[in-house]
Amino acid sequence: MSLASQSRPMTRREWLLSDRPQSRMQARLGRAYMTWRRFSANHLAVAGLLILMALVLVAAFADFLAPHSPFVGNLAGARLQPPGSEGYLLGTDDQGRDILSRLIHGSRLTLVVVGLVAIIAAPVGLIVGAVAGYAGGWIDAVLMRITDIFLAFPKLVLALAFVAALGPGIENAVIAIAITSWPPYARIARAETLTVRHSDYIAAVRLMGASPARIVFRHVMPMCLSSLIVRVTLDMAGIILTAAGLGFLGLGAQPPLPEWGAMIASGRRFILDQWWVATMPGIAILIVSLGFNLLGDGLRDALDPRESGQ
């Protein structure tokens, strides 16, 4: 290395990619930058991210973007209007309500459902799996047999059973979906824990006198986060479909809430003549589910440690 290159100030990119970071912050930012580079190289993953960013923006500014009220219709002059007629871009439903406005406001319900399920189910699965994998013995056997019981039932069927017991409603639907969603996360966390519990740095922390609880929560669980984030992102599409299925069966969000599954259920009576009533919310579910799947695939490749060595 020449003297000129040594005296030249380091660029921001070189600072992030330095193989000799001077601080923990620099090392973390460097890892994040490399992860973003691998993620942004996947154009489909970027498309999925853009879809979800658009969903968040639509939900945040729904009151300004919706051209009509999502609850109040015009039975006298706007019932079952086709797309593009009389200022209704996506048409109207059987109550004379603007479908576009209901889809825009329904995006809020979709984000609430997936967000609450992720907040409830992911930590439960992470704790159960990490504790089972680190403790081993009868604790592992009991926790994993409970997990197997939940995994033995199809998710939608089990969610239907819980909603039937709790009663219809969006809150109970979120609880039911969360109860049925945590077992796969527990399995992933347990598998990750089994690979690191006998590692040298865990043994060193144990020799320093750290309690099992501290080891699990401070050193084992952070190692499981990358795999868990990928799985949660990939499961978002399934959560949306499960919520839509509950709404379609009348056990999720109740009228007049503009939940996409309930909109499909109300439009199935007109599917042959007024196809747009059920088709438009179905397309919305398809686009959002596709966005989560694309994002999940991109995160899986970006966070895979085997990819970083290529």
CSV table of C-alpha atoms in Angstrom, one decimal, residues 40-253:
chain,number,residue,atom,x,y,z
A,40,SER,CA,-30.9,-5.6,-2.7
A,41,ALA,CA,-29.3,-7.9,-5.3
A,42,ASN,CA,-32.5,-9.9,-5.3
A,43,HIS,CA,-34.9,-7.8,-7.4
A,44,LEU,CA,-37.9,-9.8,-6.5
A,45,ALA,CA,-37.2,-9.3,-2.8
A,46,VAL,CA,-37.0,-5.6,-3.4
A,47,ALA,CA,-40.3,-5.8,-5.2
A,48,GLY,CA,-41.8,-7.5,-2.2
A,49,LEU,CA,-40.4,-4.9,0.1
A,50,LEU,CA,-41.9,-2.1,-2.1
A,51,ILE,CA,-45.3,-3.9,-2.0
A,52,LEU,CA,-45.3,-4.0,1.8
A,53,MET,CA,-44.1,-0.4,2.1
A,54,ALA,CA,-47.0,0.6,-0.2
A,55,LEU,CA,-49.4,-1.3,2.1
A,56,VAL,CA,-48.1,0.5,5.2
A,57,LEU,CA,-48.4,3.9,3.5
A,58,VAL,CA,-51.9,3.1,2.3
A,59,ALA,CA,-52.9,2.0,5.8
A,60,ALA,CA,-51.3,5.1,7.4
A,61,PHE,CA,-53.0,7.6,5.0
A,62,ALA,CA,-56.3,5.6,4.5
A,63,ASP,CA,-58.4,8.6,5.6
A,64,PHE,CA,-56.9,10.8,2.9
A,65,LEU,CA,-56.6,8.2,0.1
A,66,ALA,CA,-60.1,6.7,0.3
A,67,PRO,CA,-62.4,8.6,-2.0
A,68,HIS,CA,-65.6,7.6,-0.2
A,69,SER,CA,-66.7,6.3,3.2
A,70,PRO,CA,-65.9,2.6,3.7
A,71,PHE,CA,-69.1,2.2,5.8
A,72,VAL,CA,-71.8,4.4,4.3
A,73,GLY,CA,-73.2,3.3,0.9
A,74,ASN,CA,-75.7,4.6,-1.6
A,75,LEU,CA,-78.4,1.9,-2.0
A,76,ALA,CA,-80.6,4.1,-4.2
A,77,GLY,CA,-78.1,5.1,-6.9
A,78,ALA,CA,-74.8,3.2,-6.5
A,79,ARG,CA,-75.6,-0.4,-5.8
A,80,LEU,CA,-73.4,-3.0,-7.6
A,81,GLN,CA,-71.9,-0.4,-9.9
A,82,PRO,CA,-69.2,-1.9,-12.2
A,83,PRO,CA,-65.6,-0.6,-12.0
A,84,GLY,CA,-65.0,2.8,-13.5
A,85,SER,CA,-68.6,4.0,-13.4
A,86,GLU,CA,-69.8,7.2,-11.7
A,87,GLY,CA,-66.5,7.8,-9.9
A,88,TYR,CA,-66.1,4.3,-8.4
A,89,LEU,CA,-62.8,3.0,-9.7
A,90,LEU,CA,-63.2,-0.6,-8.5
A,91,GLY,CA,-67.0,-0.6,-8.4
A,92,THR,CA,-69.4,-0.9,-5.5
A,93,ASP,CA,-70.8,-3.8,-3.4
A,94,ASP,CA,-74.4,-4.8,-2.7
A,95,GLN,CA,-74.7,-2.0,-0.1
A,96,GLY,CA,-73.6,0.7,-2.5
A,97,ARG,CA,-70.2,1.1,-0.8
A,98,ASP,CA,-67.1,2.0,-2.7
A,99,ILE,CA,-64.9,-1.2,-2.9
A,100,LEU,CA,-61.7,0.8,-3.3
A,101,SER,CA,-62.3,2.7,-0.1
A,102,ARG,CA,-63.1,-0.5,1.7
A,103,LEU,CA,-59.9,-2.1,0.5
A,104,ILE,CA,-57.9,0.9,1.5
A,105,HIS,CA,-59.3,0.9,5.1
A,106,GLY,CA,-59.1,-2.9,5.2
A,107,SER,CA,-55.4,-2.7,4.8
A,108,ARG,CA,-55.3,-1.4,8.4
A,109,LEU,CA,-57.0,-4.6,9.6
A,110,THR,CA,-54.6,-6.7,7.6
A,111,LEU,CA,-51.6,-5.0,9.2
A,112,VAL,CA,-53.1,-5.2,12.7
A,113,VAL,CA,-53.7,-8.9,12.3
A,114,VAL,CA,-50.3,-9.8,11.0
A,115,GLY,CA,-48.5,-7.5,13.4
A,116,LEU,CA,-50.3,-8.7,16.6
A,117,VAL,CA,-49.9,-12.4,15.6
A,118,ALA,CA,-46.2,-11.8,15.0
A,119,ILE,CA,-45.8,-10.0,18.3
A,120,ILE,CA,-47.6,-12.7,20.2
A,121,ALA,CA,-46.6,-15.9,18.5
A,122,ALA,CA,-42.9,-15.3,17.7
A,123,PRO,CA,-41.7,-14.5,21.2
A,124,VAL,CA,-43.7,-17.5,22.6
A,125,GLY,CA,-42.2,-19.9,20.1
A,126,LEU,CA,-38.8,-18.4,20.6
A,127,ILE,CA,-38.9,-18.8,24.4
A,128,VAL,CA,-40.4,-22.3,24.3
A,129,GLY,CA,-37.9,-23.6,21.7
A,130,ALA,CA,-34.8,-22.0,23.3
A,131,VAL,CA,-35.7,-23.3,26.8
A,132,ALA,CA,-36.4,-26.8,25.4
A,133,GLY,CA,-33.2,-26.9,23.4
A,134,TYR,CA,-31.0,-25.6,26.2
A,135,ALA,CA,-32.5,-27.5,29.1
A,136,GLY,CA,-32.9,-30.9,27.4
A,137,GLY,CA,-34.1,-33.9,29.4
A,138,TRP,CA,-37.7,-34.1,30.5
A,139,ILE,CA,-38.3,-30.3,30.0
A,140,ASP,CA,-37.4,-30.7,26.3
A,141,ALA,CA,-39.6,-33.8,26.0
A,142,VAL,CA,-42.7,-32.1,27.6
A,143,LEU,CA,-42.4,-28.8,25.7
A,144,MET,CA,-41.8,-30.6,22.3
A,145,ARG,CA,-44.7,-33.0,22.9
A,146,ILE,CA,-47.0,-30.1,23.5
A,147,THR,CA,-45.7,-28.5,20.3
A,148,ASP,CA,-46.3,-31.7,18.4
A,149,ILE,CA,-49.9,-31.7,19.6
A,150,PHE,CA,-50.5,-28.3,18.1
A,151,LEU,CA,-48.7,-29.2,14.9
A,152,ALA,CA,-50.8,-32.3,14.5
A,153,PHE,CA,-53.9,-30.2,13.6
A,154,PRO,CA,-54.2,-28.1,10.4
A,155,LYS,CA,-53.8,-24.4,11.4
A,156,LEU,CA,-57.2,-23.3,10.0
A,157,VAL,CA,-59.1,-26.1,11.6
A,158,LEU,CA,-57.5,-25.4,15.0
A,159,ALA,CA,-58.1,-21.7,14.6
A,160,LEU,CA,-61.7,-22.4,13.8
A,161,ALA,CA,-62.0,-24.4,17.0
A,162,PHE,CA,-60.5,-21.6,19.1
A,163,VAL,CA,-62.7,-18.9,17.5
A,164,ALA,CA,-65.8,-21.0,18.0
A,165,ALA,CA,-64.9,-21.3,21.7
A,166,LEU,CA,-64.0,-17.7,22.1
A,167,GLY,CA,-66.7,-16.2,19.9
A,168,PRO,CA,-66.5,-14.3,16.6
A,169,GLY,CA,-64.6,-11.1,16.3
A,170,ILE,CA,-61.3,-9.7,15.1
A,171,GLU,CA,-59.7,-9.8,18.6
A,172,ASN,CA,-60.5,-13.4,19.1
A,173,ALA,CA,-59.4,-14.2,15.6
A,174,VAL,CA,-56.0,-12.7,16.3
A,175,ILE,CA,-55.7,-14.8,19.5
A,176,ALA,CA,-56.7,-18.0,17.7
A,177,ILE,CA,-54.3,-17.4,14.9
A,178,ALA,CA,-51.5,-16.6,17.4
A,179,ILE,CA,-52.2,-19.8,19.4
A,180,THR,CA,-51.9,-21.9,16.2
A,181,SER,CA,-48.8,-20.1,14.8
A,182,TRP,CA,-46.2,-20.5,17.6
A,183,PRO,CA,-45.2,-24.2,17.2
A,184,PRO,CA,-43.1,-23.9,14.0
A,185,TYR,CA,-41.2,-21.0,15.7
A,186,ALA,CA,-40.5,-23.2,18.7
A,187,ARG,CA,-39.1,-26.0,16.4
A,188,ILE,CA,-36.8,-23.6,14.7
A,189,ALA,CA,-35.6,-22.0,17.9
A,190,ARG,CA,-34.9,-25.5,19.4
A,191,ALA,CA,-32.9,-26.6,16.4
A,192,GLU,CA,-30.8,-23.4,16.5
A,193,THR,CA,-30.3,-23.8,20.2
A,194,LEU,CA,-29.1,-27.4,19.9
A,195,THR,CA,-26.4,-26.2,17.5
A,196,VAL,CA,-25.0,-23.5,19.8
A,197,ARG,CA,-25.5,-24.8,23.4
A,198,HIS,CA,-22.3,-26.8,23.4
A,199,SER,CA,-20.2,-24.1,21.6
A,200,ASP,CA,-17.1,-22.6,23.2
A,201,TYR,CA,-18.5,-19.2,23.9
A,202,ILE,CA,-21.6,-20.7,25.7
A,203,ALA,CA,-19.2,-22.8,27.8
A,204,ALA,CA,-17.1,-19.7,28.6
A,205,VAL,CA,-20.2,-17.7,29.7
A,206,ARG,CA,-21.2,-20.6,31.9
A,207,LEU,CA,-17.8,-20.8,33.5
A,208,MET,CA,-18.1,-17.0,34.3
A,209,GLY,CA,-21.1,-17.9,36.5
A,210,ALA,CA,-24.0,-16.8,34.3
A,211,SER,CA,-27.3,-18.4,35.2
A,212,PRO,CA,-29.2,-20.6,32.8
A,213,ALA,CA,-31.8,-18.0,32.3
A,214,ARG,CA,-29.2,-15.3,31.4
A,215,ILE,CA,-27.5,-17.7,29.0
A,216,VAL,CA,-30.8,-18.5,27.3
A,217,PHE,CA,-32.1,-14.9,27.0
A,218,ARG,CA,-28.9,-13.0,26.5
A,219,HIS,CA,-26.8,-15.4,24.4
A,220,VAL,CA,-28.9,-18.2,22.9
A,221,MET,CA,-32.0,-16.5,21.8
A,222,PRO,CA,-30.2,-13.7,19.8
A,223,MET,CA,-28.6,-16.5,17.8
A,224,CYS,CA,-32.1,-17.7,16.8
A,225,LEU,CA,-33.4,-14.4,15.6
A,226,SER,CA,-32.3,-14.4,12.0
A,227,SER,CA,-34.0,-17.8,11.2
A,228,LEU,CA,-37.0,-16.7,13.2
A,229,ILE,CA,-37.4,-13.4,11.3
A,230,VAL,CA,-37.3,-15.3,8.0
A,231,ARG,CA,-39.9,-17.8,9.1
A,232,VAL,CA,-42.2,-15.1,10.5
A,233,THR,CA,-42.0,-13.1,7.3
A,234,LEU,CA,-42.8,-16.2,5.2
A,235,ASP,CA,-45.7,-17.1,7.5
A,236,MET,CA,-47.3,-13.6,7.1
A,237,ALA,CA,-49.0,-14.8,3.9
A,238,GLY,CA,-50.4,-17.8,5.7
A,239,ILE,CA,-51.6,-15.6,8.5
A,240,ILE,CA,-53.4,-13.3,6.1
A,241,LEU,CA,-55.1,-16.2,4.4
A,242,THR,CA,-56.1,-17.7,7.7
A,243,ALA,CA,-57.6,-14.4,8.8
A,244,ALA,CA,-59.4,-14.1,5.5
A,245,GLY,CA,-60.7,-17.6,5.8
A,246,LEU,CA,-62.1,-16.9,9.3
A,247,GLY,CA,-63.6,-13.7,7.9
A,248,PHE,CA,-65.1,-15.6,5.0
A,249,LEU,CA,-66.7,-18.0,7.4
A,250,GLY,CA,-68.1,-15.2,9.5
A,251,LEU,CA,-65.9,-15.9,12.5
A,252,GLY,CA,-63.4,-13.1,12.0
A,253,ALA,CA,-64.1,-9.4,11.6
